[in-house]
mmCIF file of C-alpha atoms in Angstrom:
data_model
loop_
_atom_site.group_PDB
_atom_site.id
_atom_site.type_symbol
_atom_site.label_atom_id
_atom_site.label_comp_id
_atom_site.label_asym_id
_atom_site.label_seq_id
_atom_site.Cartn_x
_atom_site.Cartn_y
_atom_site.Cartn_z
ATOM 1 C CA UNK O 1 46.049 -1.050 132.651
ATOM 2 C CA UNK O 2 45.365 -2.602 128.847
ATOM 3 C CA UNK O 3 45.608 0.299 126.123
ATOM 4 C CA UNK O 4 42.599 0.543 124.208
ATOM 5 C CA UNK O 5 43.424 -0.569 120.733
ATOM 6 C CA UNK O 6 41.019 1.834 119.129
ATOM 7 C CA UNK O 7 41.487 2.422 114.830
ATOM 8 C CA UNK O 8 40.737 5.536 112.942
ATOM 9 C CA UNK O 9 39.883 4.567 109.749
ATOM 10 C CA UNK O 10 42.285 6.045 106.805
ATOM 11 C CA UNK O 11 40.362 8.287 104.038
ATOM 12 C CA UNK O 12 39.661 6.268 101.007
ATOM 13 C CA UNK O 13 41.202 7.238 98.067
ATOM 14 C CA UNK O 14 38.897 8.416 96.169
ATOM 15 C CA UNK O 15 38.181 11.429 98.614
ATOM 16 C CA UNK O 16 42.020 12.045 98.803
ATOM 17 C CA UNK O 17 41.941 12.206 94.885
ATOM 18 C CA UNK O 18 38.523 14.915 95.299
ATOM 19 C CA UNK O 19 40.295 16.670 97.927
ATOM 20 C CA UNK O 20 43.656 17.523 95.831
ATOM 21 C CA UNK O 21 41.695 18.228 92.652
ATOM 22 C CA UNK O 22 39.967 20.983 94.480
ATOM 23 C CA UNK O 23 42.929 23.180 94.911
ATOM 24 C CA UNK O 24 43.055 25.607 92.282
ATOM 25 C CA UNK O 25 47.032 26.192 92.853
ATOM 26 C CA UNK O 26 48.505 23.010 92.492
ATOM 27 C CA UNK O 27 52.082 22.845 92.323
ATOM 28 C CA UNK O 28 51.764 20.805 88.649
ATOM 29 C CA UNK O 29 50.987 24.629 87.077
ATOM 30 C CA UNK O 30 52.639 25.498 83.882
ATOM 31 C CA UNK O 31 53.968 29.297 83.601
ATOM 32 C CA UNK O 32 53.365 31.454 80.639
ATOM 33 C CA UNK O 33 52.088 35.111 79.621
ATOM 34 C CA UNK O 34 48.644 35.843 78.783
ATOM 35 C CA UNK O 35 47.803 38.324 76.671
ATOM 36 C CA UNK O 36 44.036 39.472 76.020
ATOM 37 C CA UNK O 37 41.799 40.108 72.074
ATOM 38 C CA UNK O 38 38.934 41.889 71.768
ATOM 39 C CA UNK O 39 36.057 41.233 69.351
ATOM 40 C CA UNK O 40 35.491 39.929 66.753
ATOM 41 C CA UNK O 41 35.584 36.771 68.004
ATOM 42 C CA UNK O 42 34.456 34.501 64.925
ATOM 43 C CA UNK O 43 35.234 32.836 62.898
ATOM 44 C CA UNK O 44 37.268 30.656 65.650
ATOM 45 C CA UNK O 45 39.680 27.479 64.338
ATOM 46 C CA UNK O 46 37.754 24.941 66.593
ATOM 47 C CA UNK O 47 34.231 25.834 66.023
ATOM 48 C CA UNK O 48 34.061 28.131 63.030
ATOM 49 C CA UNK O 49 31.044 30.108 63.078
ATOM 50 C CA UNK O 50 29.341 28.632 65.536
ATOM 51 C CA UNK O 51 28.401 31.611 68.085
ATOM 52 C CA UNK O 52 27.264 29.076 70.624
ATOM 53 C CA UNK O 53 30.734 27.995 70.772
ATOM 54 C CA UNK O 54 31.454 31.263 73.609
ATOM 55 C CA UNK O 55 30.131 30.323 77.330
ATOM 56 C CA UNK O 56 27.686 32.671 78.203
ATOM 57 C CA UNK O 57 30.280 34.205 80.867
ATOM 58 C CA UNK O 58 32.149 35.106 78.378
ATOM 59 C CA UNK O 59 35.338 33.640 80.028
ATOM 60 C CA UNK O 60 37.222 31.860 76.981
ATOM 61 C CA UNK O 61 40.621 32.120 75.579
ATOM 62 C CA UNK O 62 42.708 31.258 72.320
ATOM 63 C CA UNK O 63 45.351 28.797 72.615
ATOM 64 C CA UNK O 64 48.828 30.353 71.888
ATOM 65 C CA UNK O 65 51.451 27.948 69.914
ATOM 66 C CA UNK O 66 52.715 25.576 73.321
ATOM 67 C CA UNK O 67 48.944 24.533 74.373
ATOM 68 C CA UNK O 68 47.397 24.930 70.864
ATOM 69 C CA UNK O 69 48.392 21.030 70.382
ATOM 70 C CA UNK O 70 46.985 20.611 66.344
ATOM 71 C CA UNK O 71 43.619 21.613 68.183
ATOM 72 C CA UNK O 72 43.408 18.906 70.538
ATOM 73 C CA UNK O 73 43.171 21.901 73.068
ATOM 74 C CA UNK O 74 39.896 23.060 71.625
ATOM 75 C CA UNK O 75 37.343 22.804 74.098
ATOM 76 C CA UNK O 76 39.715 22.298 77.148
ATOM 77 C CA UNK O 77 39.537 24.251 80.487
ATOM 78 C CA UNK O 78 41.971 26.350 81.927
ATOM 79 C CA UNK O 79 42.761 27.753 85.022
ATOM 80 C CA UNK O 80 44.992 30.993 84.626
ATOM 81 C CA UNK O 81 46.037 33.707 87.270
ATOM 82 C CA UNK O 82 48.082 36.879 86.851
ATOM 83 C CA UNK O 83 51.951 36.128 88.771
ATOM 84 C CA UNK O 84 53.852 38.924 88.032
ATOM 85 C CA UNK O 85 53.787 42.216 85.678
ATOM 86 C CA UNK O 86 56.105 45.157 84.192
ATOM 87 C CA UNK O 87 54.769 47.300 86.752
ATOM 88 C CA UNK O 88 53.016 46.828 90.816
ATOM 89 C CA UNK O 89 49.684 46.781 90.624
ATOM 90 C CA UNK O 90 48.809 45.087 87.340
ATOM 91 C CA UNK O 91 47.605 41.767 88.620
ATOM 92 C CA UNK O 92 44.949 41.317 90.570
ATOM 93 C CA UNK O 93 46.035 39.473 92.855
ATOM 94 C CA UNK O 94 44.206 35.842 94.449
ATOM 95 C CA UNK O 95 42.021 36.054 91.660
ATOM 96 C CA UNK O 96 41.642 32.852 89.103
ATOM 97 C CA UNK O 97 39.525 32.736 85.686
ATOM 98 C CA UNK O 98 38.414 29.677 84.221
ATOM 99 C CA UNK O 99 38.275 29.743 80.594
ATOM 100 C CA UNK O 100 37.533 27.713 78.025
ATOM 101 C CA UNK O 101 39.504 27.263 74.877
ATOM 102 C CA UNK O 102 37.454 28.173 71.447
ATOM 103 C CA UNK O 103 39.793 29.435 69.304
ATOM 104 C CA UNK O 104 44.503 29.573 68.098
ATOM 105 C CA UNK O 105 46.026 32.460 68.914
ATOM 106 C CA UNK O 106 47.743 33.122 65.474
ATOM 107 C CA UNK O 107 45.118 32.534 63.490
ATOM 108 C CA UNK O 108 42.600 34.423 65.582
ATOM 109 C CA UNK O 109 40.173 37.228 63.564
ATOM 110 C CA UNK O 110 41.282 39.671 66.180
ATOM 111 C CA UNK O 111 45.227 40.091 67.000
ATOM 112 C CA UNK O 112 46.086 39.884 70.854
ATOM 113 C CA UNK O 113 47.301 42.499 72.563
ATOM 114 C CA UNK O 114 50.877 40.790 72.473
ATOM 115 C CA UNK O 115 52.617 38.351 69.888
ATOM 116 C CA UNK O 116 53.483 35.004 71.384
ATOM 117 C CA UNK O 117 51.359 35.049 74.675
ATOM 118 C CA UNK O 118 50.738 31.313 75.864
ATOM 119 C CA UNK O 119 47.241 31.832 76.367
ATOM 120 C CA UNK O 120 45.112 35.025 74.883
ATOM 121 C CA UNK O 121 42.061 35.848 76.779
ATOM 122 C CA UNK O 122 38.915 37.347 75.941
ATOM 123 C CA UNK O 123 38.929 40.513 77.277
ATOM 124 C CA UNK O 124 36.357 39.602 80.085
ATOM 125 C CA UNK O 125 38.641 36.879 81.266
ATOM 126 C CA UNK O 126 41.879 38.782 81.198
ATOM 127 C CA UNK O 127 39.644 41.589 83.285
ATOM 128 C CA UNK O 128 39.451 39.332 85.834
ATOM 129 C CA UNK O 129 43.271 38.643 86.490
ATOM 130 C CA UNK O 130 44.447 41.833 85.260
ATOM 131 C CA UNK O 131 44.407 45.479 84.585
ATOM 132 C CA UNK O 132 45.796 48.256 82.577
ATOM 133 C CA UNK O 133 48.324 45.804 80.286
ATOM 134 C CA UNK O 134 49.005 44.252 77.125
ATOM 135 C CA UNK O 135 50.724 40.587 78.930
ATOM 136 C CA UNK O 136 51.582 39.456 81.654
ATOM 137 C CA UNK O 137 53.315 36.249 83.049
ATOM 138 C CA UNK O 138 50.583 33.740 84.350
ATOM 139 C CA UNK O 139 50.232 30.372 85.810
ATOM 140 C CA UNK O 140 47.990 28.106 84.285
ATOM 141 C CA UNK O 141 47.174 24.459 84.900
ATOM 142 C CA UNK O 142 44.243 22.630 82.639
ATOM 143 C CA UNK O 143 40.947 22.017 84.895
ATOM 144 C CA UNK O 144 39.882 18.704 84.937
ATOM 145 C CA UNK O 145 36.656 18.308 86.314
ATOM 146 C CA UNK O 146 35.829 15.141 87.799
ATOM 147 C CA UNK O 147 32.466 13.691 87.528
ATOM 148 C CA UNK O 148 31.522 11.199 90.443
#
């Protein structure tokens, strides 16, 4: 009996590359705290007074001193969820928030609820990921999205 010499044709690349990108926990995440500021919001170091700056969501975030980058950061997406707390029950957990960078931490109008914090979402954004703190220790990886 001859054995059938059928192929299965290997996934091209390109679909591999879509796949992986569409995993919003990819092992390349950076850690950090987030922290959370409340209005007002402007004037922002990236877009000054420019209130259409803010995605209607209101899911945006100032850049803290390690992914400020001289302001290359403005305008980047980020992908941020809560990993741990001072206390159970802080983060919320299997829950991500996109945000969009509009504004550096230490220069902010409105101080964040901690000194230091990577990342310092609105208060819509931290909301999301979190409850009843002032920080807590994230994961965050920038979001890339691809266009095809």
């Amino acid at each position: 009996m001859k054995r059938s010499s059928i192929r299965t044709p290997l996934p091209s690349p390109l679909l591999v590359l879509l796949l992986s990108t569409m995993q919003p926990h990819l092992s390349r995440a950076d850690l950090g705290t987030a922290a959370y500021y409340s209005p007002p919001y402007i004037p922002t170091a990236c877009y000054g007074n420019d209130s259409a700056q803010f995605p209607s969501s209101n899911l945006f975030a100032a850049a803290g001193e390690s992914i400020w980058d001289n302001g290359v950061s403005c305008g980047r997406r980020y992908q941020v969820w809560c990993t741990s707390a001072v206390a159970s029950g802080i983060c919320l957990r299997n829950q991500t928030v996109e945000v969009q960078i509009v504004d550096y931490a230490p220069s902010s109008s409105s101080r964040p609820s901690s000194d230091d914090a990577t990342i310092v979402l609105s208060t819509t954004a931290f909301d999301v990921i979190a409850k009843f703190a002032a920080a807590v220790n994230v994961e965050y990886q920038e979001y890339v999205h691809l266009l095809i």
